[in-house]
PDB file of C-alpha atoms in Angstrom:
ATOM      1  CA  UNK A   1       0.000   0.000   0.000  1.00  0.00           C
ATOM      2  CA  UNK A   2       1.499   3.261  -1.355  1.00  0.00           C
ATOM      3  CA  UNK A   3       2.536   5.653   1.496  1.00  0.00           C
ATOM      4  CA  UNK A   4       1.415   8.790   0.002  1.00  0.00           C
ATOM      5  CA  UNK A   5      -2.444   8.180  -0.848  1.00  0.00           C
ATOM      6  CA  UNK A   6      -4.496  11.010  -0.272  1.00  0.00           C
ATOM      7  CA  UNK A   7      -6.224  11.960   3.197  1.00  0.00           C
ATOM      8  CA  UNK A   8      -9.847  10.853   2.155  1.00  0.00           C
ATOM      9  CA  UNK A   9      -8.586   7.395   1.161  1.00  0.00           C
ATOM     10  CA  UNK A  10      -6.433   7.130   4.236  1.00  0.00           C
ATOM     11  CA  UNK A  11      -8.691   8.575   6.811  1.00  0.00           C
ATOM     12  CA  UNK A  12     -12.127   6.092   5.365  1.00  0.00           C
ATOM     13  CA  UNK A  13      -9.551   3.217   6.149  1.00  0.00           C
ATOM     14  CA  UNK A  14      -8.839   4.168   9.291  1.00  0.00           C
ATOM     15  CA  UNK A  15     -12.593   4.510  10.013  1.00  0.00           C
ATOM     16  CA  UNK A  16     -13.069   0.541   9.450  1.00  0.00           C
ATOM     17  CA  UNK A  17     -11.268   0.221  12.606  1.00  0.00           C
ATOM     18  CA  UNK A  18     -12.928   2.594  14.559  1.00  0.00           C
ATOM     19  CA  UNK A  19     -16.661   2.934  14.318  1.00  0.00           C
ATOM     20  CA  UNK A  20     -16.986   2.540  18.164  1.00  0.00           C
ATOM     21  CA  UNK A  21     -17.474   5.696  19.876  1.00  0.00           C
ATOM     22  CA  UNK A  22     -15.834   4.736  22.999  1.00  0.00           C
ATOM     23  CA  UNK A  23     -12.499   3.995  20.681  1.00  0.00           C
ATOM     24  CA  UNK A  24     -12.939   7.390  19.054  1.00  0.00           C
ATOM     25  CA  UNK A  25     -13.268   9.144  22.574  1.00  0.00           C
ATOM     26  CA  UNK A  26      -9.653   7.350  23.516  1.00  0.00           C
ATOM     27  CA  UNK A  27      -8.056   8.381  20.393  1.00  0.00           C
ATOM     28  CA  UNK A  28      -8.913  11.542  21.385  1.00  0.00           C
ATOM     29  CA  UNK A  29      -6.968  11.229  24.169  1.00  0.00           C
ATOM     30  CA  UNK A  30      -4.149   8.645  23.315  1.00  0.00           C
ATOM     31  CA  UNK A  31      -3.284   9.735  20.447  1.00  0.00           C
ATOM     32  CA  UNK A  32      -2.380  13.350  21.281  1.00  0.00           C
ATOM     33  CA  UNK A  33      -0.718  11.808  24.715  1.00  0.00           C
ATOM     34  CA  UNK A  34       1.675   9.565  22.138  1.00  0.00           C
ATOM     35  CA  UNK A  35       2.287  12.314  19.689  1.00  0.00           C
ATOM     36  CA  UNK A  36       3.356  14.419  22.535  1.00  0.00           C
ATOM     37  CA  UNK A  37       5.136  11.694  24.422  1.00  0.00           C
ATOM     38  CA  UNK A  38       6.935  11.302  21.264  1.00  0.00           C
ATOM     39  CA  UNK A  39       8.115  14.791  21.141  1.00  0.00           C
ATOM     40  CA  UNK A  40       8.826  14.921  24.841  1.00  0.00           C
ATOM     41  CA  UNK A  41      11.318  12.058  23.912  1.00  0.00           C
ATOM     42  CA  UNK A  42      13.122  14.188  20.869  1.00  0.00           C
ATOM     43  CA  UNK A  43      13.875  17.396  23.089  1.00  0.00           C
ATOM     44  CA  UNK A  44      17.442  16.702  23.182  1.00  0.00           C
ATOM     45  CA  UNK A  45      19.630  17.545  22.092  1.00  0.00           C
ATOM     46  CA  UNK A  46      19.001  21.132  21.141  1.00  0.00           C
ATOM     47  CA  UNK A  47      21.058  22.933  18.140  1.00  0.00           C
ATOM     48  CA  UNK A  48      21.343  26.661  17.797  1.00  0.00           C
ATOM     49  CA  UNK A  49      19.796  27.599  14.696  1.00  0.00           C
ATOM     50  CA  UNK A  50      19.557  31.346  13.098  1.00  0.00           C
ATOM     51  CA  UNK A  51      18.809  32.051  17.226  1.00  0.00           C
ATOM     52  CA  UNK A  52      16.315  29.611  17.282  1.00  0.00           C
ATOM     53  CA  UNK A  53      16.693  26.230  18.975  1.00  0.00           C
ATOM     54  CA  UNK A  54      16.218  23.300  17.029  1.00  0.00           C
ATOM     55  CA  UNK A  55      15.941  19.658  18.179  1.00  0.00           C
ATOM     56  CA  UNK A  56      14.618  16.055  16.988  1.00  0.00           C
ATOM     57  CA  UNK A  57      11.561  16.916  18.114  1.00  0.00           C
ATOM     58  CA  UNK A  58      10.949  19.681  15.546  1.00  0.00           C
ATOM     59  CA  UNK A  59      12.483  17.576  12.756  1.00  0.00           C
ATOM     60  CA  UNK A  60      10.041  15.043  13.125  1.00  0.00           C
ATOM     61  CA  UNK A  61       6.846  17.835  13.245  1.00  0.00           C
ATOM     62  CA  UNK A  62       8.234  19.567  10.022  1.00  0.00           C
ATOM     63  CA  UNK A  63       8.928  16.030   7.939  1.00  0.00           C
ATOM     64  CA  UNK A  64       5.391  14.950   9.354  1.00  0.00           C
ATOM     65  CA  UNK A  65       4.039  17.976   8.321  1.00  0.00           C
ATOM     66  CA  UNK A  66       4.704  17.947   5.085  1.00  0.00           C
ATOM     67  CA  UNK A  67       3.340  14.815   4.857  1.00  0.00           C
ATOM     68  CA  UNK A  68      -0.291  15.896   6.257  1.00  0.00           C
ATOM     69  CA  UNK A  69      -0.013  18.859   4.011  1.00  0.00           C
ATOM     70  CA  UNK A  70       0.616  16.468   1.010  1.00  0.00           C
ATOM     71  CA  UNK A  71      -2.395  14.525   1.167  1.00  0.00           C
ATOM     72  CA  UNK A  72      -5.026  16.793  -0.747  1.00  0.00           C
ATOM     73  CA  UNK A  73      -7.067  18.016   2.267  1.00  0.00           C
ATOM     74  CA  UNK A  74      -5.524  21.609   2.777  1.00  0.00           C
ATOM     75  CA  UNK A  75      -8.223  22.178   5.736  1.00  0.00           C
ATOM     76  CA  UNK A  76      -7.501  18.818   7.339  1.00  0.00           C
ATOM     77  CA  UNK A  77      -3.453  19.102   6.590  1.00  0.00           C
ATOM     78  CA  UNK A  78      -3.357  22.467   7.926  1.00  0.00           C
ATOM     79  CA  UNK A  79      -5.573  21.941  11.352  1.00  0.00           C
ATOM     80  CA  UNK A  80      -3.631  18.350  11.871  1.00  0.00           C
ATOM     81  CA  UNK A  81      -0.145  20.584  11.655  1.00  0.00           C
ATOM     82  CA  UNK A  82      -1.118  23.347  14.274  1.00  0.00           C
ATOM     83  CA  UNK A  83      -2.752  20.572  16.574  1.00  0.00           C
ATOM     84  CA  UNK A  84       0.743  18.538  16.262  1.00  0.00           C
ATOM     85  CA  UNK A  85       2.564  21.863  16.495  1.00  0.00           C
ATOM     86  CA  UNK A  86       1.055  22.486  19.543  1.00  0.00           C
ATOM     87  CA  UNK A  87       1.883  19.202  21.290  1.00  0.00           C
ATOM     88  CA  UNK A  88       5.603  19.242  20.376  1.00  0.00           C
ATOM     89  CA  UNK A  89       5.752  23.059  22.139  1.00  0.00           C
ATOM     90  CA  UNK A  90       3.856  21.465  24.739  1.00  0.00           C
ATOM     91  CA  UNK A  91       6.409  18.629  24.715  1.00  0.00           C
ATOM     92  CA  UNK A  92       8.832  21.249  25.099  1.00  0.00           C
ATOM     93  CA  UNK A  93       7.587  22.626  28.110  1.00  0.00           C
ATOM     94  CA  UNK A  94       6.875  19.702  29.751  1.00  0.00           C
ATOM     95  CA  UNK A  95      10.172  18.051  29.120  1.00  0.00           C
ATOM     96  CA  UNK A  96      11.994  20.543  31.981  1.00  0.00           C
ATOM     97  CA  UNK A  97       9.430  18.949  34.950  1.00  0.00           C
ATOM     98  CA  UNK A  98      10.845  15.372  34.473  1.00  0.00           C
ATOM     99  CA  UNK A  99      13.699  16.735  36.564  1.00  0.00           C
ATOM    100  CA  UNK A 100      12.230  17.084  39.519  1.00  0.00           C
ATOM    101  CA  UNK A 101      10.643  13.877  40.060  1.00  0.00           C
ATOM    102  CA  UNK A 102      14.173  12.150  39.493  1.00  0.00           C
ATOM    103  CA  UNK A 103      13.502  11.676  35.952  1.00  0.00           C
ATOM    104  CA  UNK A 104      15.104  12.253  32.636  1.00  0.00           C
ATOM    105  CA  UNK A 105      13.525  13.496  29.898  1.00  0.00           C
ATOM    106  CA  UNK A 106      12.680  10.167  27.708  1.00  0.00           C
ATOM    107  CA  UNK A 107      12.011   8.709  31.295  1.00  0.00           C
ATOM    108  CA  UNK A 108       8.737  10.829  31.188  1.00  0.00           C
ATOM    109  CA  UNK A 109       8.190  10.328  27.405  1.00  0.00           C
ATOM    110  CA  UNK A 110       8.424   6.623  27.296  1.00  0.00           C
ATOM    111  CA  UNK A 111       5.753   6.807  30.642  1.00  0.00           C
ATOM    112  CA  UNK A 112       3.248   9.346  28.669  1.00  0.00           C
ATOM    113  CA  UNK A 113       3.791   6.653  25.595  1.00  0.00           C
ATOM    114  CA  UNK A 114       3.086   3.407  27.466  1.00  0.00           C
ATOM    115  CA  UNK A 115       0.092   5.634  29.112  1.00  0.00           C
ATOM    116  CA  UNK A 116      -1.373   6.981  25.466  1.00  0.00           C
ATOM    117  CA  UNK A 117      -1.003   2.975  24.405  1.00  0.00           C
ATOM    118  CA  UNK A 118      -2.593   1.915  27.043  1.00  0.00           C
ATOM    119  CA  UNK A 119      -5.546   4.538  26.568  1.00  0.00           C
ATOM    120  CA  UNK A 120      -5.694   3.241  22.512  1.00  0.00           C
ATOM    121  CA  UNK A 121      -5.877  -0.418  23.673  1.00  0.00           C
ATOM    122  CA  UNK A 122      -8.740  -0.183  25.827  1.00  0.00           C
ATOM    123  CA  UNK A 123     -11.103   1.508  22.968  1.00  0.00           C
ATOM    124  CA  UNK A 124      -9.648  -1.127  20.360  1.00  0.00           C
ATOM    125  CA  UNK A 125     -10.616  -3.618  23.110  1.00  0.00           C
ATOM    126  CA  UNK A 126     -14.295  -2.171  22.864  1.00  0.00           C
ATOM    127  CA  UNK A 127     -14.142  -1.750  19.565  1.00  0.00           C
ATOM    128  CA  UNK A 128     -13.231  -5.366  18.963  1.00  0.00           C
ATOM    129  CA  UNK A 129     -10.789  -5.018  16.160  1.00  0.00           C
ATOM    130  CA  UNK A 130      -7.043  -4.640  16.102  1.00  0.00           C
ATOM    131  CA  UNK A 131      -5.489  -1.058  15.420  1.00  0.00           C
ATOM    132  CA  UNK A 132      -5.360   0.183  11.946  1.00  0.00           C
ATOM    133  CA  UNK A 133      -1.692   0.216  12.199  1.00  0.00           C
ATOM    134  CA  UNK A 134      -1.150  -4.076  11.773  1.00  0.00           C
ATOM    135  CA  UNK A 135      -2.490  -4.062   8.892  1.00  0.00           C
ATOM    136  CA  UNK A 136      -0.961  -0.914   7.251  1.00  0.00           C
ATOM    137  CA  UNK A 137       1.927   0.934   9.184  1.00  0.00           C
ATOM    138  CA  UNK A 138       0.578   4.516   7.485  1.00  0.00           C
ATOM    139  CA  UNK A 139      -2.065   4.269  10.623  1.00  0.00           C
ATOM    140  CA  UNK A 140       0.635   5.175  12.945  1.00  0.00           C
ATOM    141  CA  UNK A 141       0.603   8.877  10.960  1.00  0.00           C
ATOM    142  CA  UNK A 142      -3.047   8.903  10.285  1.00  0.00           C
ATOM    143  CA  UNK A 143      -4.169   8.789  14.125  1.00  0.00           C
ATOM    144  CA  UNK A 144      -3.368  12.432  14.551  1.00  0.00           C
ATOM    145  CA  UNK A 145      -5.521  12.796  11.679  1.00  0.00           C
ATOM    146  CA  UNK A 146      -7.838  11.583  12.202  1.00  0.00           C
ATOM    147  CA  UNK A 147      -8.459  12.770  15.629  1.00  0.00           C
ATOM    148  CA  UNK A 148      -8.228  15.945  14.385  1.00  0.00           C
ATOM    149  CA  UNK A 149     -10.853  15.271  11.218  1.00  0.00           C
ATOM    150  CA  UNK A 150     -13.044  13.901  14.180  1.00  0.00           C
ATOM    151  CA  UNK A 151     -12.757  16.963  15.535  1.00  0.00           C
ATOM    152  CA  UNK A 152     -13.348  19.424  12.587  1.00  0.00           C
ATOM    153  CA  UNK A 153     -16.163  17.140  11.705  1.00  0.00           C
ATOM    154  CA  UNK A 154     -17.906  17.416  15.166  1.00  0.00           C
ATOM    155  CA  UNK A 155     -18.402  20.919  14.690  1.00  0.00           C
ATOM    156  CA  UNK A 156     -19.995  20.475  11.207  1.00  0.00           C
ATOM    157  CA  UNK A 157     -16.556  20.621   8.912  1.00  0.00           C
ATOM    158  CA  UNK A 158     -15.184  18.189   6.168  1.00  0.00           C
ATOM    159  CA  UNK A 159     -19.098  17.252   5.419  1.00  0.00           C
ATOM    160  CA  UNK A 160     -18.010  15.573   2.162  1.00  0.00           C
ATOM    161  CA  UNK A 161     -15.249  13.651   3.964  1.00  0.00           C
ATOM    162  CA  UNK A 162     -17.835  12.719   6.802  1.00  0.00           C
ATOM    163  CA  UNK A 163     -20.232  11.591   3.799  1.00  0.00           C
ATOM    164  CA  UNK A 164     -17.215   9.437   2.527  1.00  0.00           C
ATOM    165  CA  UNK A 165     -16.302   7.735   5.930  1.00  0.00           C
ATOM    166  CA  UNK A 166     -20.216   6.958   6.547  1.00  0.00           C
ATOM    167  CA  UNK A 167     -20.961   5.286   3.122  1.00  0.00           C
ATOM    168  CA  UNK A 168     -17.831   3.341   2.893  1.00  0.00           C
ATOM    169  CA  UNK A 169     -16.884   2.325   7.085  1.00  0.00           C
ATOM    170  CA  UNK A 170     -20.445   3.469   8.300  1.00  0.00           C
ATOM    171  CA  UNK A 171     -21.479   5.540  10.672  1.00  0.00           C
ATOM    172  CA  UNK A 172     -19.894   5.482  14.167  1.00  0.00           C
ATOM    173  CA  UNK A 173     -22.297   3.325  16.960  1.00  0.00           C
TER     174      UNK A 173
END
């Protein structure tokens, strides 16, 4: 399965494996908690940069970025970057208050991560099929999103994506 199909194809397959709305409500929370967990892990090392600093962490958000923006949803590309940018500067800040419980950085990552997994397995439990990612490893980038198109959709965006996901996975139950 090509790595670069567009957003409405990836984000329908994604919806076979979660129709459940209890799984939705934990992606809502897992998958920003591994995202972030992620970045909290790619803090260090930090490189000056035209007086910026620069680390992993960033990398990763502008390659994955480019990515969401890449798959022919501009609305959905653009909303799933600022939601991701958010979480790495969030991993940023958070990354500092490891210290003080005795903890490195990636020691507080790797928990959040375990934690966000945790979260995802319990509404694929309910849900009562595997995670999208076993069966295509794309999933692992299209969780953010589709949290985010979840989102966006709630409030009455991406109709014609919602239409898409409804006819072809169903509706969510």
């Amino acid at each position: 399965m090509s790595f670069f199909r567009p957003a409405n194809v990836l984000m329908v397959q994604y919806a076979h494996y979660h129709r459940d709305r209890r799984n939705i409500a934990t992606h809502l929370l897992g998958v920003p908690l591994i995202f972030m967990a992620i970045g909290i892990m790619l803090t260090q090392p930090e490189w000056g940069v035209a007086d910026r600093v620069l680390t992993p962490a960033w990398l990763v958000w502008g390659v994955t970025s480019l990515w969401y923006l890449s798959r022919g949803n501009l609305l959905l590309g653009l909303a799933t970057v600022l939601v991701n940018g958010l979480l790495i500067a969030s991993a940023h800040v958070l990354a500092p208050m490891a210290a003080p419980w005795g903890l490195q950085h990636w020691q507080l990552g790797l928990a959040l991560f375990v934690v966000g997994w945790i979260i995802q397995f319990v509404g694929h439990y309910w849900e009562g099929r595997k995670p999208a990612f076993v069966d295509d490893i794309v999933g692992l980038l299209v969780g953010p999103m589709f949290v985010v198109g979840e989102v966006l959709m709630a409030i009455g965006l991406l109709a014609q994506l919602r239409m898409a996901i409804e006819r072809q996975a169903g509706p969510s139950r």
